[in-house]
mmCIF file of C-alpha atoms and ligand atoms in Angstrom:
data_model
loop_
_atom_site.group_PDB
_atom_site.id
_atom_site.type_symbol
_atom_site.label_atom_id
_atom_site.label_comp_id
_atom_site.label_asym_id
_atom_site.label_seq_id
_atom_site.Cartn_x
_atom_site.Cartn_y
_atom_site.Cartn_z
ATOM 1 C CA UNK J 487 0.000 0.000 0.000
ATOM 2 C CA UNK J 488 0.795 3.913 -0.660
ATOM 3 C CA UNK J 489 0.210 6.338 2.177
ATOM 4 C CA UNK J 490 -2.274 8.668 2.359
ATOM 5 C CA UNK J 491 -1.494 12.366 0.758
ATOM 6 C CA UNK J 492 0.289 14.339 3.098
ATOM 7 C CA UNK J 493 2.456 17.966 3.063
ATOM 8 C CA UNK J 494 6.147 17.932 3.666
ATOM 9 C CA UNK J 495 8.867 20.105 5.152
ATOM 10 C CA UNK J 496 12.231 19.514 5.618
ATOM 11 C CA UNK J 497 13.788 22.173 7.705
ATOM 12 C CA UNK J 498 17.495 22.951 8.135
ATOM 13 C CA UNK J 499 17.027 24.285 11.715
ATOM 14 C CA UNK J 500 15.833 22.877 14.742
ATOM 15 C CA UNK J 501 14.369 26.373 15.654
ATOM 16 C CA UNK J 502 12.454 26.191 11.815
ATOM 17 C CA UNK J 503 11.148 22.570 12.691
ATOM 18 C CA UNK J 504 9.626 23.866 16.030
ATOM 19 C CA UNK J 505 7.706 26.671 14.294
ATOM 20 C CA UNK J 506 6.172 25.183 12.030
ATOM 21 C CA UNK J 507 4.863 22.533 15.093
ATOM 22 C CA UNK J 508 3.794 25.524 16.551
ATOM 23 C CA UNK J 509 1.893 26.707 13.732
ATOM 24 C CA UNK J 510 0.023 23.114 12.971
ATOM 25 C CA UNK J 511 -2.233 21.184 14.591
ATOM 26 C CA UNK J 512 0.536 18.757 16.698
ATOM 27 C CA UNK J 513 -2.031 16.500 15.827
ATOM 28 C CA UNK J 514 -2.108 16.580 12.368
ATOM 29 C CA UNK J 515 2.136 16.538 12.125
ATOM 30 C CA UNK J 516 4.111 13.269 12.036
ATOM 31 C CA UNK J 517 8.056 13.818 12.631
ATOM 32 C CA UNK J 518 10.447 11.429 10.624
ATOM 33 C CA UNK J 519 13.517 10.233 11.489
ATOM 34 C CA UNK J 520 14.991 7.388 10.333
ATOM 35 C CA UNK J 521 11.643 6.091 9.026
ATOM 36 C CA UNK J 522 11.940 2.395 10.384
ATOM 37 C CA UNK J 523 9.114 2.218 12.315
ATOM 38 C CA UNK J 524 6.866 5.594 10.932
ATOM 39 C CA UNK J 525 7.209 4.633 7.104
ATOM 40 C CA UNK J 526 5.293 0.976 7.571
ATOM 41 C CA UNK J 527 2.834 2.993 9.516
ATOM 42 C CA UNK J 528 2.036 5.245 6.835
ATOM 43 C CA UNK J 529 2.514 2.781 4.041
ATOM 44 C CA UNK J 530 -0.591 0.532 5.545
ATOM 45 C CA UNK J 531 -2.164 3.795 6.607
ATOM 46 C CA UNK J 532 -2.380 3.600 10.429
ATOM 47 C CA UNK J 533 -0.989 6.750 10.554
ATOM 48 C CA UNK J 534 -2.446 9.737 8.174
ATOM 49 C CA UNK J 535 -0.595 12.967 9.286
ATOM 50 C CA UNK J 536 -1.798 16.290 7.573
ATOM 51 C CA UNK J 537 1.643 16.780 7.542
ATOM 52 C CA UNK J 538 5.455 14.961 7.682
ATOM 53 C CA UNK J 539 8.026 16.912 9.343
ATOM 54 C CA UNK J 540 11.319 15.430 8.469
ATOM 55 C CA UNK J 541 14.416 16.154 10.680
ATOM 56 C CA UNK J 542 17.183 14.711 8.540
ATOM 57 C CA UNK J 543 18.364 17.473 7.199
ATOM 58 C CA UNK J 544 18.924 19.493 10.916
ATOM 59 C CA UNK J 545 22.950 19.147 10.881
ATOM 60 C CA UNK J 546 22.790 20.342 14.819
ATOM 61 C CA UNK J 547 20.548 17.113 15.966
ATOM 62 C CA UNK J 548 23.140 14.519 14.933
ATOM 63 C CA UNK J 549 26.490 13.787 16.237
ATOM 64 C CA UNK J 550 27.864 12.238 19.455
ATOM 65 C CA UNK J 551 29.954 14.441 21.800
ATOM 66 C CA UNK J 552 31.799 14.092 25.073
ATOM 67 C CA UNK J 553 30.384 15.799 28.186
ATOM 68 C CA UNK J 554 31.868 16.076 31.692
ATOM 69 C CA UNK J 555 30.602 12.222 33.124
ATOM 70 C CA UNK J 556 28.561 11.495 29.787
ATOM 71 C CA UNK J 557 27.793 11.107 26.347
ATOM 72 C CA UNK J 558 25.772 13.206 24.420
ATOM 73 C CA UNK J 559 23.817 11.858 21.611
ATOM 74 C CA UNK J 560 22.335 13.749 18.922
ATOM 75 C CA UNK J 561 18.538 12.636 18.322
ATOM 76 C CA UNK J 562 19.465 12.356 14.814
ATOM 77 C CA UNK J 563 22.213 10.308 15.208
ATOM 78 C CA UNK J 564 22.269 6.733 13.615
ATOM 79 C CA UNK J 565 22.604 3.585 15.719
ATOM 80 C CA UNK J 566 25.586 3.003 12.802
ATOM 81 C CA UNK J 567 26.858 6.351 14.061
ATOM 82 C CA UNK J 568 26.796 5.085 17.682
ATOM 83 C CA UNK J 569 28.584 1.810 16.807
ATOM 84 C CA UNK J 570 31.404 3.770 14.910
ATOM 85 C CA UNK J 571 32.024 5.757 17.848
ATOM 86 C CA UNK J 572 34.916 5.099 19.775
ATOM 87 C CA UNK J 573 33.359 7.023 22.499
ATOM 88 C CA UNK J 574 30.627 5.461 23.595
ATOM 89 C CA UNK J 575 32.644 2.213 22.912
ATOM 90 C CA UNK J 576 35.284 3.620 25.812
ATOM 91 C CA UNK J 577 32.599 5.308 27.825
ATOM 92 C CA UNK J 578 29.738 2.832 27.533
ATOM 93 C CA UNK J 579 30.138 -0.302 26.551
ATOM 94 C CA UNK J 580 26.589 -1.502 27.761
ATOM 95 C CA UNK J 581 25.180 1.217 25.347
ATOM 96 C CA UNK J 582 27.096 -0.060 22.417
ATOM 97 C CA UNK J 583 26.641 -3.655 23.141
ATOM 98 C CA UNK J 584 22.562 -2.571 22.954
ATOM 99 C CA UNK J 585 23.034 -0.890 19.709
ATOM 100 C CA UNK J 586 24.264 -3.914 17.773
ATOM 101 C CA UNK J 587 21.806 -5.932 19.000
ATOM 102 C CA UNK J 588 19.072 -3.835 17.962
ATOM 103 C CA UNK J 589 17.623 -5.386 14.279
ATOM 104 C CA UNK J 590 20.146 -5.226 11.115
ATOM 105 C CA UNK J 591 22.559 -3.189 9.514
ATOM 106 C CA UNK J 592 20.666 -2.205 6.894
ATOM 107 C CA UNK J 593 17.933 -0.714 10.284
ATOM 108 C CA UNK J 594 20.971 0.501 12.535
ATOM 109 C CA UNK J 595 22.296 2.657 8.750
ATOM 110 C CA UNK J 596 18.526 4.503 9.160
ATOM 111 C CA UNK J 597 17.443 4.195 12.041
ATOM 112 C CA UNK J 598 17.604 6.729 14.832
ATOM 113 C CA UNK J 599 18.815 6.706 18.321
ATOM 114 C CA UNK J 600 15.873 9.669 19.348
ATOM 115 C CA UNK J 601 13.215 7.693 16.970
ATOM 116 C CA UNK J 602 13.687 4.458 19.330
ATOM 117 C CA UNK J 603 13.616 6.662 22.214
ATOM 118 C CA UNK J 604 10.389 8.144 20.939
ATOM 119 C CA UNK J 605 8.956 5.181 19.584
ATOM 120 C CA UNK J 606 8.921 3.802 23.231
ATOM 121 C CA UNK J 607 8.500 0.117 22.184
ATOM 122 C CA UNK J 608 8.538 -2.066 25.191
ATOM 123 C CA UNK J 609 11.086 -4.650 23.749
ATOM 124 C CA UNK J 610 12.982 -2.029 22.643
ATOM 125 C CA UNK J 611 16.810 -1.900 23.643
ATOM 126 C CA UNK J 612 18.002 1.450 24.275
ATOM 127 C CA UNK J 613 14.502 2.020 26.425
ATOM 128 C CA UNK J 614 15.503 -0.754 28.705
ATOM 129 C CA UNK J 615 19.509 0.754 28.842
ATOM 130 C CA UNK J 616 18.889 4.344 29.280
ATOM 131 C CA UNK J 617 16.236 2.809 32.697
ATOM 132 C CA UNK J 618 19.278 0.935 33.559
ATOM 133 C CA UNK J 619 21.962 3.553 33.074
ATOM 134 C CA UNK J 620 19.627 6.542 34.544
ATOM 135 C CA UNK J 621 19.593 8.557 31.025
ATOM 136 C CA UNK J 622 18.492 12.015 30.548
ATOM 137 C CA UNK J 623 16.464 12.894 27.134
ATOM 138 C CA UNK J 624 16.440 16.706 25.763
ATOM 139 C CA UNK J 625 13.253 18.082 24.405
ATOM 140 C CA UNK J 626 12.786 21.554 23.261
ATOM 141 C CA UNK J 627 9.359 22.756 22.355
ATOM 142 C CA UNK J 628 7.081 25.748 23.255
ATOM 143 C CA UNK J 629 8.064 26.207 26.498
ATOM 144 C CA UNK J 630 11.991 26.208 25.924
ATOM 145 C CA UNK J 631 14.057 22.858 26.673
ATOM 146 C CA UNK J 632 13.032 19.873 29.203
ATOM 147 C CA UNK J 633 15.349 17.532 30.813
ATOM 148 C CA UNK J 634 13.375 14.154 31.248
ATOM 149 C CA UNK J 635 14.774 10.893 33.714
ATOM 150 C CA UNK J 636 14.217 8.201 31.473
ATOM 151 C CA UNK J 637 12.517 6.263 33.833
ATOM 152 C CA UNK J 638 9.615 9.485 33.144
ATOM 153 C CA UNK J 639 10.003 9.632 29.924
ATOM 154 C CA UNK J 640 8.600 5.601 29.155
ATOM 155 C CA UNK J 641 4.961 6.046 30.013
ATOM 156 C CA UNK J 642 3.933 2.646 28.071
ATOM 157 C CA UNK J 643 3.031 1.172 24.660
ATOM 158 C CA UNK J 644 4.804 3.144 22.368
ATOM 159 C CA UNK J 645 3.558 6.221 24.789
ATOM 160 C CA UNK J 646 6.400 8.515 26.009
ATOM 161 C CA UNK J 647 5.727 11.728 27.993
ATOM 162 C CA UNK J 648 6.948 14.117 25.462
ATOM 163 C CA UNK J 649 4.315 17.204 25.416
ATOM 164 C CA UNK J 650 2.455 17.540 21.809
ATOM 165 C CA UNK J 651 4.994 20.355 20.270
ATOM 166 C CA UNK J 652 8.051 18.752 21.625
ATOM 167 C CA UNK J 653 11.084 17.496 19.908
ATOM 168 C CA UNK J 654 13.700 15.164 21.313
ATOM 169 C CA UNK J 655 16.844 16.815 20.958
ATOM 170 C CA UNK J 656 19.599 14.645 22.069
ATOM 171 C CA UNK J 657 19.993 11.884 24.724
ATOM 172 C CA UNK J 658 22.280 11.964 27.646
ATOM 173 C CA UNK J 659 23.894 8.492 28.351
ATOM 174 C CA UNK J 660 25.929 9.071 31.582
ATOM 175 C CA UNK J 661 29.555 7.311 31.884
ATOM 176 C CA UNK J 662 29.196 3.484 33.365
ATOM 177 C CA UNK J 663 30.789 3.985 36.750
ATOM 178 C CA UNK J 664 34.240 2.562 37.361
ATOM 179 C CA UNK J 665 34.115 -1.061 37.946
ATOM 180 C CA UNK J 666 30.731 -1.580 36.885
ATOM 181 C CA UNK J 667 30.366 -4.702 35.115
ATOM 182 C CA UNK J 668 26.997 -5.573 33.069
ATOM 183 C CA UNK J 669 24.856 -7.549 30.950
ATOM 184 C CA UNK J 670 22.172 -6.863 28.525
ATOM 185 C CA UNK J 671 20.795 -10.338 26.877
ATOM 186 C CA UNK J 672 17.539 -11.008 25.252
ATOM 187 C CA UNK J 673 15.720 -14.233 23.668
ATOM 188 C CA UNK J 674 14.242 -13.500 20.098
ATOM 189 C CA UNK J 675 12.888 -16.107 17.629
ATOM 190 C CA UNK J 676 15.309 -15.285 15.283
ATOM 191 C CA UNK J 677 18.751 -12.753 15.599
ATOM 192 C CA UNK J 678 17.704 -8.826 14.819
ATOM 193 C CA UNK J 679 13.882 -9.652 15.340
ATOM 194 C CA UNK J 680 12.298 -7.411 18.631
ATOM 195 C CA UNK J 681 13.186 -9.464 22.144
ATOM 196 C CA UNK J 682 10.444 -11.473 23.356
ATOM 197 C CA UNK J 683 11.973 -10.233 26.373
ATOM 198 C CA UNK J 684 15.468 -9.170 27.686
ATOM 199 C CA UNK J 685 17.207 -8.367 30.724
ATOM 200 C CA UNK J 686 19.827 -5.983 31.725
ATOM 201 C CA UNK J 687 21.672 -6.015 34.657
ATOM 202 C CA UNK J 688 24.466 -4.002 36.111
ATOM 203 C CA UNK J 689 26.789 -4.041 39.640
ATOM 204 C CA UNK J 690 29.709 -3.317 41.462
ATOM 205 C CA UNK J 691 31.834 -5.455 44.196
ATOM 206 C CA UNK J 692 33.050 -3.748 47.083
ATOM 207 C CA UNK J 693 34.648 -5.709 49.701
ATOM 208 C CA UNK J 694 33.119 -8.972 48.052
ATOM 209 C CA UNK J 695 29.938 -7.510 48.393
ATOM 210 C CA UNK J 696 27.320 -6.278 45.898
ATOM 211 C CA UNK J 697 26.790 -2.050 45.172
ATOM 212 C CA UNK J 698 24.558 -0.244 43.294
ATOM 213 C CA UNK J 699 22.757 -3.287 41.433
ATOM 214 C CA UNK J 700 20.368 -2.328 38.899
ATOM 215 C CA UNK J 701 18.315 -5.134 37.062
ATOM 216 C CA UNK J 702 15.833 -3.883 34.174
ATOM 217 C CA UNK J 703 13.000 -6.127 32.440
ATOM 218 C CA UNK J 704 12.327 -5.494 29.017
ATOM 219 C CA UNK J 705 9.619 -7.101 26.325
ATOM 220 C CA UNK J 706 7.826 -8.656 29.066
ATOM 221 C CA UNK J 707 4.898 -5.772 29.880
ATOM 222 C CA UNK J 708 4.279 -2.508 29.188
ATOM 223 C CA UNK J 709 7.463 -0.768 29.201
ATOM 224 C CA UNK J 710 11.236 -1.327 30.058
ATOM 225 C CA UNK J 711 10.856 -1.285 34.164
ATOM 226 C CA UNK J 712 13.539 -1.441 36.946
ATOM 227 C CA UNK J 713 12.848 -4.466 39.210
ATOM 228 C CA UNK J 714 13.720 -2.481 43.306
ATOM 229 C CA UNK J 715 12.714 -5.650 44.918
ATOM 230 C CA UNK J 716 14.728 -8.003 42.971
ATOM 231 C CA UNK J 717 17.537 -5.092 43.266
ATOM 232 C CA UNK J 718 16.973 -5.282 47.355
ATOM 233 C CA UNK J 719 17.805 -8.552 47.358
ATOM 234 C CA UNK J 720 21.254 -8.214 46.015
ATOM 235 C CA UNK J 721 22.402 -5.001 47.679
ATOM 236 C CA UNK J 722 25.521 -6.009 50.214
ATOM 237 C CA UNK J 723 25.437 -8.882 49.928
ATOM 238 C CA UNK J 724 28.195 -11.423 48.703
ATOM 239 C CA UNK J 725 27.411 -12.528 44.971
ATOM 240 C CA UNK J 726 26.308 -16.500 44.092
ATOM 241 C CA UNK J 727 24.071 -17.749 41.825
ATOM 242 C CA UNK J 728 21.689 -18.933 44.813
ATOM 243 C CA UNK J 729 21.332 -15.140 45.189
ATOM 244 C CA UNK J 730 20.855 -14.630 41.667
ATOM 245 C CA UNK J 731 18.562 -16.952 41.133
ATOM 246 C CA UNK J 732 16.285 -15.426 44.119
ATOM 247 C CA UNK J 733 16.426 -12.468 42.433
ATOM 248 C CA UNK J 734 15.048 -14.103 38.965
ATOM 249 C CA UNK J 735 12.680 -15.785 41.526
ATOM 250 C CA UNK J 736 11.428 -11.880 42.648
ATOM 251 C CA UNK J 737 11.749 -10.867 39.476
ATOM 252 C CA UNK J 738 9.341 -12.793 37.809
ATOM 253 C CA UNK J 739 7.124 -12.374 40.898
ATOM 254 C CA UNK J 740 6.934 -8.782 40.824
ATOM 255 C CA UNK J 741 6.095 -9.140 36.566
ATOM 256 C CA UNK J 742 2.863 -6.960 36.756
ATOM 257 C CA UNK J 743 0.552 -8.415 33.990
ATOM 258 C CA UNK J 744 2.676 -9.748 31.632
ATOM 259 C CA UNK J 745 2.292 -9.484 28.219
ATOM 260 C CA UNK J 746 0.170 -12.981 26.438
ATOM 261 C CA UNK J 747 0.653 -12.192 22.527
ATOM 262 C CA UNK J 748 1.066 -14.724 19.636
ATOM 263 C CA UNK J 749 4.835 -14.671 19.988
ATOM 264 C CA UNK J 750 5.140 -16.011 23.804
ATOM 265 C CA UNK J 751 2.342 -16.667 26.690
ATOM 266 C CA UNK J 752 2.588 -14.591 30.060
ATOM 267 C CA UNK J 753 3.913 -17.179 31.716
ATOM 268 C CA UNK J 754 6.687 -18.129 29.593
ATOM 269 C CA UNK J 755 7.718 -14.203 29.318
ATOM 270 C CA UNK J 756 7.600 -14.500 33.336
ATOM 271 C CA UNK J 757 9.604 -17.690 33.393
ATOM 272 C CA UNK J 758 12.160 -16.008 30.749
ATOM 273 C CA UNK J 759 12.406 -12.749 32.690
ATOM 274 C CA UNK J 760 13.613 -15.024 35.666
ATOM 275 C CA UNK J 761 16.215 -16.892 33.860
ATOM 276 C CA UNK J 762 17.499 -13.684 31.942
ATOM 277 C CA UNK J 763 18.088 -11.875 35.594
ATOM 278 C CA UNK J 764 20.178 -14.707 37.090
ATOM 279 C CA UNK J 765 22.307 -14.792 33.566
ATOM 280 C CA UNK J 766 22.699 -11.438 33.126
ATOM 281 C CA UNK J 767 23.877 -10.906 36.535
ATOM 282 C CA UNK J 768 26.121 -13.763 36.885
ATOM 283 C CA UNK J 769 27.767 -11.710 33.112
ATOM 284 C CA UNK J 770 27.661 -8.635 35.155
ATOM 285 C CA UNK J 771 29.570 -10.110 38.306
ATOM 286 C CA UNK J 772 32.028 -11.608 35.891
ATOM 287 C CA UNK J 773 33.007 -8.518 34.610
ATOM 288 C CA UNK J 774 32.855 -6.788 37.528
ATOM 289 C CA UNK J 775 35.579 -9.302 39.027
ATOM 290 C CA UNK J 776 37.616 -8.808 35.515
ATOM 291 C CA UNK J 777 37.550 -4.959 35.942
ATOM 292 C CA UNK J 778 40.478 -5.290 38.803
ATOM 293 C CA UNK J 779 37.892 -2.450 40.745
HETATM 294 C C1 FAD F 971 12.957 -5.273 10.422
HETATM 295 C C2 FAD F 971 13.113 -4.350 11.622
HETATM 296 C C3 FAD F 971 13.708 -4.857 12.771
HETATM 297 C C4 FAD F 971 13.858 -4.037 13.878
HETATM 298 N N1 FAD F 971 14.432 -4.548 15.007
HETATM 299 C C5 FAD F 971 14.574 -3.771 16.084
HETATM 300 C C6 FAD F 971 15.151 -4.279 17.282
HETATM 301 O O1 FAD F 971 15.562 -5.432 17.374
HETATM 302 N N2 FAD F 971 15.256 -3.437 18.345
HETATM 303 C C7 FAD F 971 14.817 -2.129 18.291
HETATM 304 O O2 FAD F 971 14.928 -1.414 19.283
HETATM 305 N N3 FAD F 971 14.281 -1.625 17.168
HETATM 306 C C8 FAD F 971 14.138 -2.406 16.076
HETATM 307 N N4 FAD F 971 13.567 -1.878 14.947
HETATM 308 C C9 FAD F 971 13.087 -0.477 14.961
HETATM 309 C C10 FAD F 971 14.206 0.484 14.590
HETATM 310 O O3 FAD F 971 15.171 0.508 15.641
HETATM 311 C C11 FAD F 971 13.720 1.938 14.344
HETATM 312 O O4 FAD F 971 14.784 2.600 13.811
HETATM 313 C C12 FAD F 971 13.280 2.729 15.540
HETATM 314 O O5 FAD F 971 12.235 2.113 16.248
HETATM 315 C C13 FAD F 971 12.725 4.092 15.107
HETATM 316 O O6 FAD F 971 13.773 4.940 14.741
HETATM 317 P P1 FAD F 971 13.648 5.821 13.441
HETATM 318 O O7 FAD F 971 14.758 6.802 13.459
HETATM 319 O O8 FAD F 971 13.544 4.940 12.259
HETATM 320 O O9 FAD F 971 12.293 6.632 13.725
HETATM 321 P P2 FAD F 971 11.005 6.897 12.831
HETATM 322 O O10 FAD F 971 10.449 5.626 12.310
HETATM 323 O O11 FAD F 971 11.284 7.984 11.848
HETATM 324 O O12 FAD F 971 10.065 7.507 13.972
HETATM 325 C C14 FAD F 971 9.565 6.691 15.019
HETATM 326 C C15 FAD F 971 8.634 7.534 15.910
HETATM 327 O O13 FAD F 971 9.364 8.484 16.662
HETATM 328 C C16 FAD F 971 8.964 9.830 16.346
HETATM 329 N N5 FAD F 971 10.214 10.613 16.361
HETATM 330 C C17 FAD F 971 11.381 10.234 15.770
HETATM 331 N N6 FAD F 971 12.346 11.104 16.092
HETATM 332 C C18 FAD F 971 11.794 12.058 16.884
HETATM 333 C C19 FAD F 971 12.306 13.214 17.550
HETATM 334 N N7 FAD F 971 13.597 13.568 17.466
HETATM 335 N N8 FAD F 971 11.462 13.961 18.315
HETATM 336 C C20 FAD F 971 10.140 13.610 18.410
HETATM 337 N N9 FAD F 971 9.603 12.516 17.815
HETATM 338 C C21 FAD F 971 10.427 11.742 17.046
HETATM 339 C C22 FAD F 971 8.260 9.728 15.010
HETATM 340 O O14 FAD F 971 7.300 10.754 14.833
HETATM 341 C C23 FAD F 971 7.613 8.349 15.109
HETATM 342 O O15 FAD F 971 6.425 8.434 15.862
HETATM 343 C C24 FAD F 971 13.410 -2.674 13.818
HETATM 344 C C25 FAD F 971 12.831 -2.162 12.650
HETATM 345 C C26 FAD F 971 12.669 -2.995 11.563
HETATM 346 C C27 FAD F 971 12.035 -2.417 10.313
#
């Protein structure tokens, strides 16, 4: 299928692209990206903007730049643009192990690091990383520029809590801490197809003991959420797989209506998002060990 008629700007300027939100019905204005998820939309007609407001030409939303304890990443920017940069590979490794994972080369070339942030889908990977890693997104809109926690900015399906108007700018992907090790592994039906669902799991060892753990379920309900109990558990005390499997064990208890689709029942998500915990974190403890910290 063809999609429905629609106007189209392409602005050089991010301040351009805001006006002419300001001057349309938000609702009547789809932005583009990369296209990878909008352009099947439009092709079979679920979505039927008034209007397609393409970003790719805005030089000043692409890019990836050093800040103080962070990364900044351009909206704009490519997931092949993250994976050929040799900072995030120094900085974050977690966030670059995410990128590759996400679909194929020939999505990662188009595809967008903002439109996965905006498209908010809950197997998503860099939804479920930026939870784990405490990310900060940029918006600008009407009222000036917003700093959003990640963990605000996922509402749920596909729903993020950018304000009709708004733009993402650029996300903020703080440094992993020294030490840290991590994990981020996910079971799919076939390699570069959406996780059925995926864990990521990160820690430190101090004095033999367990600091800052941080254990994120993703593709198994609404939206990429942090798991506090299961994170409880682990906090202080001395790593084994006994203790990561109770935390699996909490994990999948604390699964709040998982989701029952034609790819995987509830309770096999549930029983996944168990197993992925323990595995992830026994990964993360092993690296943690190999980091000398
Ligand atoms: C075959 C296939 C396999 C895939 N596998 C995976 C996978 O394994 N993991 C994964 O995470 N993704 C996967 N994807 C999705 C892919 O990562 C998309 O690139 C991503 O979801 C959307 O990014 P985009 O730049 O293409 O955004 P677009 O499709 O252009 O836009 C997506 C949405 O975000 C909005 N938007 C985009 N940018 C902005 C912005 N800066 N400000 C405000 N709104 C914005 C758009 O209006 C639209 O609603 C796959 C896609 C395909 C086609």
């Amino acid at each position: 299928m063809k999609p429905a008629p629609f106007e189209y700007a392409a602005p050089p300027t991010l301040d351009e692209a805001l006006a002419i939100l300001s001057e349309n019905d938000p609702d009547e204005v789809k932005i583009l990206a990369g296209g990878q998820s909008l352009m099947p939309l439009l092709n079979m007609r679920l979505a039927r903007p008034e209007l397609l407001l393409d970003l790719t030409r805005i030089d000043e939303l692409g890019g990836v730049r050093a800040l103080d304890s962070a990364v900044s990443i351009g909206a704009l920017a490519t997931k092949r643009d993250v994976e050929d940069s040799s900072l995030v590979r120094d900085r974050n490794p977690l966030f670059m192990e995410s990128t590759v994972m996400i679909g194929h080369p020939q999505i990662r070339n188009r595809g967008t690091v903002g439109g996965s942030m905006v498209q908010a889908d809950p197997a998503a990977e860099y939804p479920a990383v930026a939870v784990a890693l405490g990310a900060e997104l940029v918006a600008r809109g009407p009222g000036g520029e917003r700093v959003i926690e990640a963990d605000d900015f996922f509402i749920t399906y596909l729903t993020t809590s950018l304000e009709p108007g708004e733009i993402l700018t650029e996300v903020r992907v703080p440094d992993l801490p020294a030490g840290t090790g991590w994990s981020i592994q996910e079971v799919a039906r076939r390699h570069g197809d959406f996780a059925i669902v995926g864990a990521v799991a990160m820690l430190r060892l101090e004095s033999g003991v367990c600091v800052d753990p941080r254990i994120v379920i993703f593709g198994a309900s609404d939206r990429a959420r942090r798991h506090p109990e299961a994170e409880a558990l682990l906090a202080g005390e001395r790593p084994s797989a006994a203790l990561f499997e109770s935390a699996g064990q909490a994990v999948a208890q604390s699964l709040e209506d998982p989701t029952d689709d034609v790819h995987a029942s509830a309770d096999y998500r549930r029983d996944l998002a168990r197993v992925l915990c323990a595995r992830t974190l026994s990964e993360a403890m092993e690296r943690a060990e190999g980091s000398g910290a």
